[in-house]
JSON list of C-alpha atoms in Angstrom, two decimals:
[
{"chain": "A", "resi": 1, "resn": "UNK", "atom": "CA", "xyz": [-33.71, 11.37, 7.24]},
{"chain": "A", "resi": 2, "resn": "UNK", "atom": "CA", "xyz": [-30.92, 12.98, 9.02]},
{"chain": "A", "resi": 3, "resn": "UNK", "atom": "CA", "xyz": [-27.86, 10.36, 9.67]},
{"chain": "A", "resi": 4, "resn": "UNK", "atom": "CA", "xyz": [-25.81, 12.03, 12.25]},
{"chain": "A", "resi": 5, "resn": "UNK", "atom": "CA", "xyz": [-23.27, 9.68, 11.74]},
{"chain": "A", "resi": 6, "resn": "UNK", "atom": "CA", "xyz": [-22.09, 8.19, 8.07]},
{"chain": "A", "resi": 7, "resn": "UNK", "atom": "CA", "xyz": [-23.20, 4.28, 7.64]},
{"chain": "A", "resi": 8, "resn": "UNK", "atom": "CA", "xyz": [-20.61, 1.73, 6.65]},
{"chain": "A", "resi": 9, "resn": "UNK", "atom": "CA", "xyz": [-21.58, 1.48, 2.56]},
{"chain": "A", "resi": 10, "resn": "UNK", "atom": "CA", "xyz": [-20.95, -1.34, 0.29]},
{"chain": "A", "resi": 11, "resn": "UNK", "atom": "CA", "xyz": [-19.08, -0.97, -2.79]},
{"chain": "A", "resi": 12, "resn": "UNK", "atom": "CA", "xyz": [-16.60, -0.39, -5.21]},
{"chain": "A", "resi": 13, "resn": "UNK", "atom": "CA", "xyz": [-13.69, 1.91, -4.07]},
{"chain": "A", "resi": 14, "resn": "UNK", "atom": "CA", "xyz": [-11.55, 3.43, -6.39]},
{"chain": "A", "resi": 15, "resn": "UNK", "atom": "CA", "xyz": [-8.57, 5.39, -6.19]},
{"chain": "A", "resi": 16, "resn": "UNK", "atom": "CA", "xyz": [-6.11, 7.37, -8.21]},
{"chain": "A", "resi": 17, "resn": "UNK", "atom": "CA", "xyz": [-2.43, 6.32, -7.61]},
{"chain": "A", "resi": 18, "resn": "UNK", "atom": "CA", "xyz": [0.81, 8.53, -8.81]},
{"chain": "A", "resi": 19, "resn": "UNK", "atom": "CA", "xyz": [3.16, 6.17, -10.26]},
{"chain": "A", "resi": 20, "resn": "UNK", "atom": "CA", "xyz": [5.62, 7.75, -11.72]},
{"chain": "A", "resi": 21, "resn": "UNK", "atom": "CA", "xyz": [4.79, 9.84, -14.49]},
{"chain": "A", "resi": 22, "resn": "UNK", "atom": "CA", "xyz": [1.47, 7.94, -14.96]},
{"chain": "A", "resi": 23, "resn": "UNK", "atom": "CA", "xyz": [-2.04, 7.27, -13.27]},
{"chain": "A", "resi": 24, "resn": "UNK", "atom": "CA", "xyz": [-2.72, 3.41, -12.04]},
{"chain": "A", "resi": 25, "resn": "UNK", "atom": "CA", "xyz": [-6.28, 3.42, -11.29]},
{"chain": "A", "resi": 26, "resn": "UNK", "atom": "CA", "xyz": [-7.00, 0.52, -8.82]},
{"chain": "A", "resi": 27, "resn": "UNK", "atom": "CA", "xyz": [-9.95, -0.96, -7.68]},
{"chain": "A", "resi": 28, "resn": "UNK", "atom": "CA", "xyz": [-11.16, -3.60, -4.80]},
{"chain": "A", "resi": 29, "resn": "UNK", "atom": "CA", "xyz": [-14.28, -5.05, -4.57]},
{"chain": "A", "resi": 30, "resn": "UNK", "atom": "CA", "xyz": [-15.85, -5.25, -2.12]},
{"chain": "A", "resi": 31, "resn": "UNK", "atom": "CA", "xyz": [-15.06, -3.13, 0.50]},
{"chain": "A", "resi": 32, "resn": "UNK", "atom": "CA", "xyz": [-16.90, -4.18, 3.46]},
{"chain": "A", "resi": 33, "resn": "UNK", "atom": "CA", "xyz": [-17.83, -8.54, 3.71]},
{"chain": "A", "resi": 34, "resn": "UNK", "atom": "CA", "xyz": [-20.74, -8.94, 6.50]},
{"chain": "A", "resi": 35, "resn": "UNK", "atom": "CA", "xyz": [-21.64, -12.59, 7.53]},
{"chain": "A", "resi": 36, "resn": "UNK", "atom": "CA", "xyz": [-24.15, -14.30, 10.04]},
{"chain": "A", "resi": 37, "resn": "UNK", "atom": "CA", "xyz": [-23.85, -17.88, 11.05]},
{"chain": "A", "resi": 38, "resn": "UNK", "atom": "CA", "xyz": [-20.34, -18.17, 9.48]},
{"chain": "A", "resi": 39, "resn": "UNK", "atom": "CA", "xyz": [-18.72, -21.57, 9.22]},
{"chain": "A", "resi": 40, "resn": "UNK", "atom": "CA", "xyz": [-14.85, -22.72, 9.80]},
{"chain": "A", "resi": 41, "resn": "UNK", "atom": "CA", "xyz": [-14.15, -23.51, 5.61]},
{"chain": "A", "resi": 42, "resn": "UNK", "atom": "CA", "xyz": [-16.26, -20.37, 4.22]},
{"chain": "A", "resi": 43, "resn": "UNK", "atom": "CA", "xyz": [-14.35, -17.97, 1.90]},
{"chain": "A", "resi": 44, "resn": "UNK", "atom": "CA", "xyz": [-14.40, -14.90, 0.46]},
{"chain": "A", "resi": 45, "resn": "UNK", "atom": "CA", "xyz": [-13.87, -13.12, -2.47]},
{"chain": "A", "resi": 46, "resn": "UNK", "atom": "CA", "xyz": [-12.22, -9.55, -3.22]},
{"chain": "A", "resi": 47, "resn": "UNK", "atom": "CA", "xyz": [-11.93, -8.61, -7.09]},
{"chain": "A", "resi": 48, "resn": "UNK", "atom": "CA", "xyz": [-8.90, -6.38, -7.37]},
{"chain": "A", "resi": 49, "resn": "UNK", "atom": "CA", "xyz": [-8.63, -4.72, -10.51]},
{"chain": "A", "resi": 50, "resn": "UNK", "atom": "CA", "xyz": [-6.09, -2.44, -12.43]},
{"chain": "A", "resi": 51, "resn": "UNK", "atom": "CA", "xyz": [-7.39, 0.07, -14.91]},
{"chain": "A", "resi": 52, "resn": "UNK", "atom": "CA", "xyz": [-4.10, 1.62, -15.44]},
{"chain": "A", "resi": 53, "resn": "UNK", "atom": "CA", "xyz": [-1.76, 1.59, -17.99]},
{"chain": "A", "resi": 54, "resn": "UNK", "atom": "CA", "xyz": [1.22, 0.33, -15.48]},
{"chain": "A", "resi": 55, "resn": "UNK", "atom": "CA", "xyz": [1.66, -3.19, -13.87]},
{"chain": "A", "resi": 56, "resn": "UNK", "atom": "CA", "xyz": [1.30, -3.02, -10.56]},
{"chain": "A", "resi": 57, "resn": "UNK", "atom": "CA", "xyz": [2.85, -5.17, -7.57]},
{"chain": "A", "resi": 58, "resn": "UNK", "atom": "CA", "xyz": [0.28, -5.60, -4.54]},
{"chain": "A", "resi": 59, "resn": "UNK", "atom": "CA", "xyz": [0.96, -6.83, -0.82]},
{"chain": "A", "resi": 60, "resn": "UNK", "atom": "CA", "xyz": [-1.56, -8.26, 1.02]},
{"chain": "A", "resi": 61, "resn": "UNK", "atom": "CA", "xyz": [-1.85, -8.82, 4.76]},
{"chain": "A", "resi": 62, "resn": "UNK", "atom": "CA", "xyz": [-4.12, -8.87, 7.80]},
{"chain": "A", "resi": 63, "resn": "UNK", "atom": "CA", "xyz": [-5.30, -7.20, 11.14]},
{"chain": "A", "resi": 64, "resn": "UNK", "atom": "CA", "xyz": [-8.07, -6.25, 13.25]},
{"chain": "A", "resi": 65, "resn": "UNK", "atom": "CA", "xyz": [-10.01, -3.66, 13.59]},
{"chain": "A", "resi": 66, "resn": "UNK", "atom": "CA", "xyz": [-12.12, -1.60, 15.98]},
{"chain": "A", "resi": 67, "resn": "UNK", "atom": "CA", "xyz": [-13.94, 1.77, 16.64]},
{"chain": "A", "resi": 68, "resn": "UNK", "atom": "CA", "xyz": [-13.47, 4.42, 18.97]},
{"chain": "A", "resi": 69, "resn": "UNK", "atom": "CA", "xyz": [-16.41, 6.24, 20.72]},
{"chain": "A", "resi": 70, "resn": "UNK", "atom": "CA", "xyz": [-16.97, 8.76, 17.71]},
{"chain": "A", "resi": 71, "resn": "UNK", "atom": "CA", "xyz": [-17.67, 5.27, 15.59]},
{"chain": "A", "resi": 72, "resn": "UNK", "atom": "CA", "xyz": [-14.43, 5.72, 13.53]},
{"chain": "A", "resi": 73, "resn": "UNK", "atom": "CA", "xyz": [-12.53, 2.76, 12.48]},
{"chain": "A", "resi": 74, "resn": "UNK", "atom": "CA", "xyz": [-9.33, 2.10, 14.25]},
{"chain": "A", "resi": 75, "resn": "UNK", "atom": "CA", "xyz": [-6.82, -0.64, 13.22]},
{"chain": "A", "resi": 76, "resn": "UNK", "atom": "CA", "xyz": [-5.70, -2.53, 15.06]},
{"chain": "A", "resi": 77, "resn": "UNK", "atom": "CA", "xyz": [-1.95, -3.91, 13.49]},
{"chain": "A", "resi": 78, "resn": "UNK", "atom": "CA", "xyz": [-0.16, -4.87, 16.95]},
{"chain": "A", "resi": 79, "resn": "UNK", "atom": "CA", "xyz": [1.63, -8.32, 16.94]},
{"chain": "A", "resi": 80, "resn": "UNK", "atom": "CA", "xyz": [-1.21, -10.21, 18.83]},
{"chain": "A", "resi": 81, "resn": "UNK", "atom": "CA", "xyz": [-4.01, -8.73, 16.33]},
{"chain": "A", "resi": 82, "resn": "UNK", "atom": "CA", "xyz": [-2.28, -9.57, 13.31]},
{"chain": "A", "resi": 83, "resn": "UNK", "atom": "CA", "xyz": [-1.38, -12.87, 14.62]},
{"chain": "A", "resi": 84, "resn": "UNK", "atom": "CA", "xyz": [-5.15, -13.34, 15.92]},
{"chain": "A", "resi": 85, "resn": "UNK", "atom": "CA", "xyz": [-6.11, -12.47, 12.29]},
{"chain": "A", "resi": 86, "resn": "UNK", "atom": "CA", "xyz": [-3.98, -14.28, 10.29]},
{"chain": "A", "resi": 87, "resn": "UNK", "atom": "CA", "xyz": [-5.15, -17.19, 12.88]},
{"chain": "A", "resi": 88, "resn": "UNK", "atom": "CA", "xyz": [-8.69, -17.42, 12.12]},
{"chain": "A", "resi": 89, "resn": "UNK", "atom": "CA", "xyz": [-8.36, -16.42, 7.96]},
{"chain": "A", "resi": 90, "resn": "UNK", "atom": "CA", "xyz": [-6.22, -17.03, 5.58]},
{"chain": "A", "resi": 91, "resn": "UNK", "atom": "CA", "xyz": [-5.49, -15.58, 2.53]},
{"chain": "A", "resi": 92, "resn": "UNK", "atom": "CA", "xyz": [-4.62, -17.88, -0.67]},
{"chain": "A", "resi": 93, "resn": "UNK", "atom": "CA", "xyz": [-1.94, -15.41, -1.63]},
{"chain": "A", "resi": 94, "resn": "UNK", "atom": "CA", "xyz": [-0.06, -12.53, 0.09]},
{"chain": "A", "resi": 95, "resn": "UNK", "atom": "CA", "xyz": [1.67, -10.78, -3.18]},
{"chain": "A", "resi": 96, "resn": "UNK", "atom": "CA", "xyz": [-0.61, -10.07, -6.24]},
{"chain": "A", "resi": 97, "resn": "UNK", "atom": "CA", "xyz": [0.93, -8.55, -9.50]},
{"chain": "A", "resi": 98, "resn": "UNK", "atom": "CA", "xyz": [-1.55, -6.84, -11.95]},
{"chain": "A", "resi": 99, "resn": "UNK", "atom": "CA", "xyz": [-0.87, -6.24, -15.37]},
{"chain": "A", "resi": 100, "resn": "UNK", "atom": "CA", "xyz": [-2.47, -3.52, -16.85]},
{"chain": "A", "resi": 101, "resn": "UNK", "atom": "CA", "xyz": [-6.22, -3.90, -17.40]},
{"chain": "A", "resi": 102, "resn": "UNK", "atom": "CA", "xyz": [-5.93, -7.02, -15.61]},
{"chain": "A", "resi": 103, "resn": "UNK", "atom": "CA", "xyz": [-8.36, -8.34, -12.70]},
{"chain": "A", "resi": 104, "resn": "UNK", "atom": "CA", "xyz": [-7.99, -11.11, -10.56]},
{"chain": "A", "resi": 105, "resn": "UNK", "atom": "CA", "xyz": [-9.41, -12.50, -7.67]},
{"chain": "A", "resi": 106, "resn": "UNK", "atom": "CA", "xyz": [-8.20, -12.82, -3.65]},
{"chain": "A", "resi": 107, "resn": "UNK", "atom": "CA", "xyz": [-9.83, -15.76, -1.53]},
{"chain": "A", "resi": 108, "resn": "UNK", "atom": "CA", "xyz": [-10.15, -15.36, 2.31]},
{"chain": "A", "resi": 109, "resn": "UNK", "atom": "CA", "xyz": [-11.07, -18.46, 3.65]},
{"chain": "A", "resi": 110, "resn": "UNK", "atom": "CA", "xyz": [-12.05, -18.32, 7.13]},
{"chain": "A", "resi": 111, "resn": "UNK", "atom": "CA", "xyz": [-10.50, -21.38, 9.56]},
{"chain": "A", "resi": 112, "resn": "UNK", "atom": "CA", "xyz": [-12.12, -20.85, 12.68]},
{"chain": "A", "resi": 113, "resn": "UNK", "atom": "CA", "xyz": [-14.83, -19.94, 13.76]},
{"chain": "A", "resi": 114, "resn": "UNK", "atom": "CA", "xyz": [-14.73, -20.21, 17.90]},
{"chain": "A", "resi": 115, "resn": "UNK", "atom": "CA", "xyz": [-15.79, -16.68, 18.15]},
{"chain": "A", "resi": 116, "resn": "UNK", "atom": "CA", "xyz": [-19.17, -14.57, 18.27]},
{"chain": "A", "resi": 117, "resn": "UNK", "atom": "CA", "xyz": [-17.91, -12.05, 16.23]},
{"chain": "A", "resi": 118, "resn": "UNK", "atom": "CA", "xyz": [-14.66, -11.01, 14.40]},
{"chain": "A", "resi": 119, "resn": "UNK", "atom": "CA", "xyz": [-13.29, -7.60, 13.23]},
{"chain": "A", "resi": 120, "resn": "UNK", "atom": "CA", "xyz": [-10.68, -8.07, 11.18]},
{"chain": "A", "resi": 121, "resn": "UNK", "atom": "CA", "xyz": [-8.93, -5.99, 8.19]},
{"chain": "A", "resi": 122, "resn": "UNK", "atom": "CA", "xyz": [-7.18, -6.99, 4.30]},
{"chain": "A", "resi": 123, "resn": "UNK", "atom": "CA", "xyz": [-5.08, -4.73, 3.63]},
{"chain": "A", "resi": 124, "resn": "UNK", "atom": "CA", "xyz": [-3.82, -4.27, 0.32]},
{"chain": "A", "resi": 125, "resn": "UNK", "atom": "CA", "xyz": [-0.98, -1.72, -0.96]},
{"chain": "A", "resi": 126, "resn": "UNK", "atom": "CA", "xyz": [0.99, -1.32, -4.12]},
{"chain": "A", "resi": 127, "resn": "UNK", "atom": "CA", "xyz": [4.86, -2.04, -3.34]},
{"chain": "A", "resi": 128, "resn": "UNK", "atom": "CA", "xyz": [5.62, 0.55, -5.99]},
{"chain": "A", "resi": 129, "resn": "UNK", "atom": "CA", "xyz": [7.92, 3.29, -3.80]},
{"chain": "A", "resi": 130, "resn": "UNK", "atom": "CA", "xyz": [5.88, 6.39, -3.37]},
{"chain": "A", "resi": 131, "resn": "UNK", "atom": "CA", "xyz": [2.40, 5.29, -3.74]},
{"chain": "A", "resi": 132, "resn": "UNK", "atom": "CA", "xyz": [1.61, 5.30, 0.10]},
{"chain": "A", "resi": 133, "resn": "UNK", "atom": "CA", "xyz": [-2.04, 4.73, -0.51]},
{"chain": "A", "resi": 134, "resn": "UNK", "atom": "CA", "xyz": [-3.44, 1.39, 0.80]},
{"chain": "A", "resi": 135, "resn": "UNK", "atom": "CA", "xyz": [-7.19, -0.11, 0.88]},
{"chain": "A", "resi": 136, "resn": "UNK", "atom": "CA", "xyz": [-8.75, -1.73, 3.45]},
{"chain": "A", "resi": 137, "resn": "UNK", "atom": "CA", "xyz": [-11.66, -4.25, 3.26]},
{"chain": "A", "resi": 138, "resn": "UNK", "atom": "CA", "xyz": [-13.56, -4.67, 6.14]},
{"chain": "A", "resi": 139, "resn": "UNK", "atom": "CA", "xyz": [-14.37, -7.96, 7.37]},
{"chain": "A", "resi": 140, "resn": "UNK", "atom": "CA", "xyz": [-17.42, -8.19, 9.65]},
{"chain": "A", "resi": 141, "resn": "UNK", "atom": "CA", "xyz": [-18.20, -11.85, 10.75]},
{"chain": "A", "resi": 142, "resn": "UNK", "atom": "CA", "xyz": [-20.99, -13.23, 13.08]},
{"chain": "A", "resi": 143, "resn": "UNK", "atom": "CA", "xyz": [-21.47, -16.62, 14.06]},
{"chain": "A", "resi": 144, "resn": "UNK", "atom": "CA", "xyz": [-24.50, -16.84, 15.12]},
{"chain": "A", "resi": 145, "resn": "UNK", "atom": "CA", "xyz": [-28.15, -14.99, 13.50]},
{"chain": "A", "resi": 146, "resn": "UNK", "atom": "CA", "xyz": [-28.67, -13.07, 17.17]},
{"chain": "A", "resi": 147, "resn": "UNK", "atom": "CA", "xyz": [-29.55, -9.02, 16.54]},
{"chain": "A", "resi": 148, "resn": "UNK", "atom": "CA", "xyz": [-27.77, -5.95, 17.67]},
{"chain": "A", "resi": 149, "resn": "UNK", "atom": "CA", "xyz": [-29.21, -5.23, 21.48]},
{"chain": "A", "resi": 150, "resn": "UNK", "atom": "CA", "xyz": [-29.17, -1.36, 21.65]},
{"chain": "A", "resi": 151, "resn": "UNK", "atom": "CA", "xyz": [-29.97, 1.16, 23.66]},
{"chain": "A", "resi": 152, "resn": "UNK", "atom": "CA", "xyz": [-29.44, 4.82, 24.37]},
{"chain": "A", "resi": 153, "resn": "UNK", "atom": "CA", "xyz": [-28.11, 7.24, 27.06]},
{"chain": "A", "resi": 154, "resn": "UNK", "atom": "CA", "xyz": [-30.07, 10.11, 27.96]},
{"chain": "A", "resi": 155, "resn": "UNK", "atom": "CA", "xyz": [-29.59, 13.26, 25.67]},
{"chain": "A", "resi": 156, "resn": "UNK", "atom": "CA", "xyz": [-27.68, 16.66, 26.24]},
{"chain": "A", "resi": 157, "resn": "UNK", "atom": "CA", "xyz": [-29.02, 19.31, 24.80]},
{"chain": "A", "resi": 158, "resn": "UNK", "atom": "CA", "xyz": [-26.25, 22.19, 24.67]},
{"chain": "A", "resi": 159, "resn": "UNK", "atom": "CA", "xyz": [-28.31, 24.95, 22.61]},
{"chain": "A", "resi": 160, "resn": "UNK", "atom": "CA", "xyz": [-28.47, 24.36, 18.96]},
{"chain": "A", "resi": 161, "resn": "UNK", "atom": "CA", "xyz": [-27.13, 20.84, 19.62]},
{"chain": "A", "resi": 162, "resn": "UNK", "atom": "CA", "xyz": [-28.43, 16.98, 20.71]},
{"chain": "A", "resi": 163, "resn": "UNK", "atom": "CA", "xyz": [-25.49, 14.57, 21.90]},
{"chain": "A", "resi": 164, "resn": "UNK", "atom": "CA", "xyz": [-26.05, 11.27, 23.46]},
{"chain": "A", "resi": 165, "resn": "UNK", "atom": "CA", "xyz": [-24.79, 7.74, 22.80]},
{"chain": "A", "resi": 166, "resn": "UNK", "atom": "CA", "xyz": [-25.64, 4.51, 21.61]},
{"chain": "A", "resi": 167, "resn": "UNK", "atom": "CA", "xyz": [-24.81, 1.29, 23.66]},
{"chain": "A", "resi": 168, "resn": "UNK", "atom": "CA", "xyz": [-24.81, -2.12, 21.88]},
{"chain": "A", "resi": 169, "resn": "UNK", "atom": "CA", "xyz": [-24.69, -5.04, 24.61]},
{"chain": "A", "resi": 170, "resn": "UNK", "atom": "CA", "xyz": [-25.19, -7.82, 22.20]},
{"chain": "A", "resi": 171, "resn": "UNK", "atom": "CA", "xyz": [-23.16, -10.76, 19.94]},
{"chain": "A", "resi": 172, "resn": "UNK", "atom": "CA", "xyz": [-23.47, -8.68, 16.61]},
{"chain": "A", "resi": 173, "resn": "UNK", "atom": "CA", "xyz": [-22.90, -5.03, 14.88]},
{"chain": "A", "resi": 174, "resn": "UNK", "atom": "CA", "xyz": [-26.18, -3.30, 14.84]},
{"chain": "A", "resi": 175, "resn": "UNK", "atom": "CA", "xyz": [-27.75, 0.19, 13.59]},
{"chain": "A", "resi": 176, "resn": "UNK", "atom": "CA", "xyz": [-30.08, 2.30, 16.09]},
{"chain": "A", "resi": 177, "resn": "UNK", "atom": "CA", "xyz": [-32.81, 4.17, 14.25]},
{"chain": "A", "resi": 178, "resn": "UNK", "atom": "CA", "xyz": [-34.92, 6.29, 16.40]},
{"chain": "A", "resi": 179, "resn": "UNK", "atom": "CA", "xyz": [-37.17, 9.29, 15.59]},
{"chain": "A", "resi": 180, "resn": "UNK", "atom": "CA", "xyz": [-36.56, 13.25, 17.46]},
{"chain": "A", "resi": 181, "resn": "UNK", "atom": "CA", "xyz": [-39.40, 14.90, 19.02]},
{"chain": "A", "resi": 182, "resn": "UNK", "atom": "CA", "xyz": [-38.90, 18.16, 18.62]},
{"chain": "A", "resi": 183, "resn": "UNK", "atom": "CA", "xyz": [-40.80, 20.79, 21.46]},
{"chain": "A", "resi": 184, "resn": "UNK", "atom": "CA", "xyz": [-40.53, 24.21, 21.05]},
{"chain": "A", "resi": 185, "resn": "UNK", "atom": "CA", "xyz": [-41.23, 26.87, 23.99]},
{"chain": "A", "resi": 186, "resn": "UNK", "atom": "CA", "xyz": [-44.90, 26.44, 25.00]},
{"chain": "A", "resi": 187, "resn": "UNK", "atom": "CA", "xyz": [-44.05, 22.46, 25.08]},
{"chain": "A", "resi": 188, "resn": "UNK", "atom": "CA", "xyz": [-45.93, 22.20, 22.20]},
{"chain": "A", "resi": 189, "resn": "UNK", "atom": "CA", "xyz": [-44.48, 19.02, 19.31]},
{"chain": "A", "resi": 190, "resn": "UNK", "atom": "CA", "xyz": [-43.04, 21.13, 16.56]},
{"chain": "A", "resi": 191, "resn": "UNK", "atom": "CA", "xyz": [-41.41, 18.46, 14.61]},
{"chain": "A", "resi": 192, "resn": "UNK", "atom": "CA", "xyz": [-40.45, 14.95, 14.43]},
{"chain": "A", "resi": 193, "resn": "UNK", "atom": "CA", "xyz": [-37.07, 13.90, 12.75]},
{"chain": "A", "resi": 194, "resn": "UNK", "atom": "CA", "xyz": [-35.61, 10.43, 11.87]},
{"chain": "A", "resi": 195, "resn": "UNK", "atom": "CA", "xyz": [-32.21, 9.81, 13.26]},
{"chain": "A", "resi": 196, "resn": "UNK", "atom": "CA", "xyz": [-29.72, 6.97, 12.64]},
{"chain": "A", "resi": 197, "resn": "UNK", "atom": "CA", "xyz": [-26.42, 6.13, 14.57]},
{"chain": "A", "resi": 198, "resn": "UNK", "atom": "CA", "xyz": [-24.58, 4.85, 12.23]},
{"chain": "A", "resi": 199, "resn": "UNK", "atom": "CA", "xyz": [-22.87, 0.94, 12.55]},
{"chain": "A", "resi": 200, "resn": "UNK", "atom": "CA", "xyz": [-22.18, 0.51, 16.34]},
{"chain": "A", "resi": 201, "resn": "UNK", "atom": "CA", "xyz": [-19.91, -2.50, 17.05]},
{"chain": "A", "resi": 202, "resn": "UNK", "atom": "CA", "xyz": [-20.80, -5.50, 19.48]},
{"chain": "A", "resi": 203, "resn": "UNK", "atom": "CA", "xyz": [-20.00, -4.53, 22.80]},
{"chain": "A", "resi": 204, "resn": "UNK", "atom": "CA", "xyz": [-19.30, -0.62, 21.65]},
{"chain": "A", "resi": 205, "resn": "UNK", "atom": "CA", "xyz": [-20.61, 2.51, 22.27]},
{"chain": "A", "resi": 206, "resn": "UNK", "atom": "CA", "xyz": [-20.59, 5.92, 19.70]},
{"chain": "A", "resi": 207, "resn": "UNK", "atom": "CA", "xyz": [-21.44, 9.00, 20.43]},
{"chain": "A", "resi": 208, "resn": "UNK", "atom": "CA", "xyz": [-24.03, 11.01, 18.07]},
{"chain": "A", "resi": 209, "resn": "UNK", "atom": "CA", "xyz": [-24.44, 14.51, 17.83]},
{"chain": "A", "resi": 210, "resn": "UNK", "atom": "CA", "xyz": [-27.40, 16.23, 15.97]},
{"chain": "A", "resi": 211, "resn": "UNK", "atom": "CA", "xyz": [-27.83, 19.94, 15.21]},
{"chain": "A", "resi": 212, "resn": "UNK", "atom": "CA", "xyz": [-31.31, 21.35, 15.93]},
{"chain": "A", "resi": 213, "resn": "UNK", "atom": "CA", "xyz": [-33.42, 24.34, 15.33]},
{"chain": "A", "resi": 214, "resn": "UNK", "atom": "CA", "xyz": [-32.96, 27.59, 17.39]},
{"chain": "A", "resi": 215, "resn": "UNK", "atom": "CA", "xyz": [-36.38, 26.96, 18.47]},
{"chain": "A", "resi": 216, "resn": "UNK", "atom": "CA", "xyz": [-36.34, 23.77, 20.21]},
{"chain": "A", "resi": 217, "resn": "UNK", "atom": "CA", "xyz": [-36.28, 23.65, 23.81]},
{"chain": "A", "resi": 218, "resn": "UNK", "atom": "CA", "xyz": [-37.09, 20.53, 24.87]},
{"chain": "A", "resi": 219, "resn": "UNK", "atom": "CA", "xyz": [-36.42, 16.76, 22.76]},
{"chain": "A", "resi": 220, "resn": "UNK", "atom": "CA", "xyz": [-37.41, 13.36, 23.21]},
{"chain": "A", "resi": 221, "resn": "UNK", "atom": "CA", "xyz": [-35.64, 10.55, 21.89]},
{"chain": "A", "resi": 222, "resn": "UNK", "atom": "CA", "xyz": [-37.91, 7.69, 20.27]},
{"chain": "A", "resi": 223, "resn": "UNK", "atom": "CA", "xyz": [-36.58, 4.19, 19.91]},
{"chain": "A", "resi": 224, "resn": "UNK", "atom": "CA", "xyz": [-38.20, 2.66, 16.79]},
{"chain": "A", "resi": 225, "resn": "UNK", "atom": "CA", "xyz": [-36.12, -1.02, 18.05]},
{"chain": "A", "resi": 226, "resn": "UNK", "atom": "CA", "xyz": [-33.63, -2.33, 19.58]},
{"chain": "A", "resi": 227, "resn": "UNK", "atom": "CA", "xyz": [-30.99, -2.95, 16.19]},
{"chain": "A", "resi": 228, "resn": "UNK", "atom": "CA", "xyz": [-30.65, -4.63, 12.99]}
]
């Protein structure tokens, strides 16, 4: 399966940190939370952990995010998105020390929930000076069980290449899966290829581009639904 554009994963994400004359090793888990039918009073939990062999000194805080039309995450840290953030969560603590080897536990607790959907961003970053790495877990929140409604543009086919884009017109993030019909000169169906679009926001659009074989002249795009 070809994914022209990367998925949001879950996970564990690590990272190396220079402090000093030492390595912290730091880890947050997990780094994307995706609800349906969330409820004012739910929480959350992200496991922050230091593997290191230096204390560490963590700030927490919160935003928004979006995505632009390549499906890239953009934050979104403006006065009114923080504010709308830190309006509808709340976080039980908004400085965490770590000793070394030490784990501990951050609680998001959501206190509203008079949207259809929410974007919204931790962000947590060692106050240690020169360590200008930060994580970010993504929160993506739903209040309602309603699907993804997606759809697609037509294609442009610019010789070896496939662009077109996916719409999503409903209440909830969704992923487009479709299959390629490839036709090569006589017309006749070469090949068929799976395609995904990677995590399209609700009310978003990304482009997707797919490279294709010097001998297709003609492609049809398949729809195999409308999102999940």
């Amino acid at each position: 399966m070809i994914r022209a554009v990367g998925r949001l994963v879950f996970g564990m994400v690590v990272f190396l940190l220079a402090c000093g004359t030492s390595e912290a090793t730091v880890s947050v888990s997990p780094v994307i939370v995706e609800a349906a039918r969330v409820q004012a009073g739910q929480s959350f939990e992200i496991a922050c952990e230091n593997w290191g062999e230096q204390d560490l000194d963590l700030q927490l805080s919160l935003a928004l995010f979006d995505q632009d039309e390549r499906g890239r995450v953009v934050f979104l840290e403006d006065v009114e998105a923080v504010r709308r953030a830190k309006e509808v969560l709340n976080l039980d603590r908004e400085v965490l020390f770590l000793e070394t080897q030490a784990k501990s536990i951050v609680r998001v607790e959501l206190t509203q929930d008079d949207f259809d959907h929410l974007y919204a961003v931790l962000f947590v970053k060692p106050k240690q000076g020169g360590v200008p790495t930060r994580f970010a877990v993504l929160f993506l929140l739903s209040t309602s069980e309603s699907q993804a409604n997606l759809s697609v543009s037509s294609g442009v086919q610019e010789g070896e290449a496939l662009a077109f884009t996916v719409h999503n017109k409903g209440l909830r993030h969704g992923l487009w899966e479709g299959e390629l019909h490839l036709f090569d000169a006589s017309d006749q169906l070469g090949e068929r290829r799976k395609v995904t679009s990677g995590v399209v926001l609700a009310g978003r659009s990304r482009g997707v581009q797919v490279s294709l074989p010097h001998w297709v002249q003609r492609v049809e795009i398949i729809s195999d639904h409308w999102g999940q």
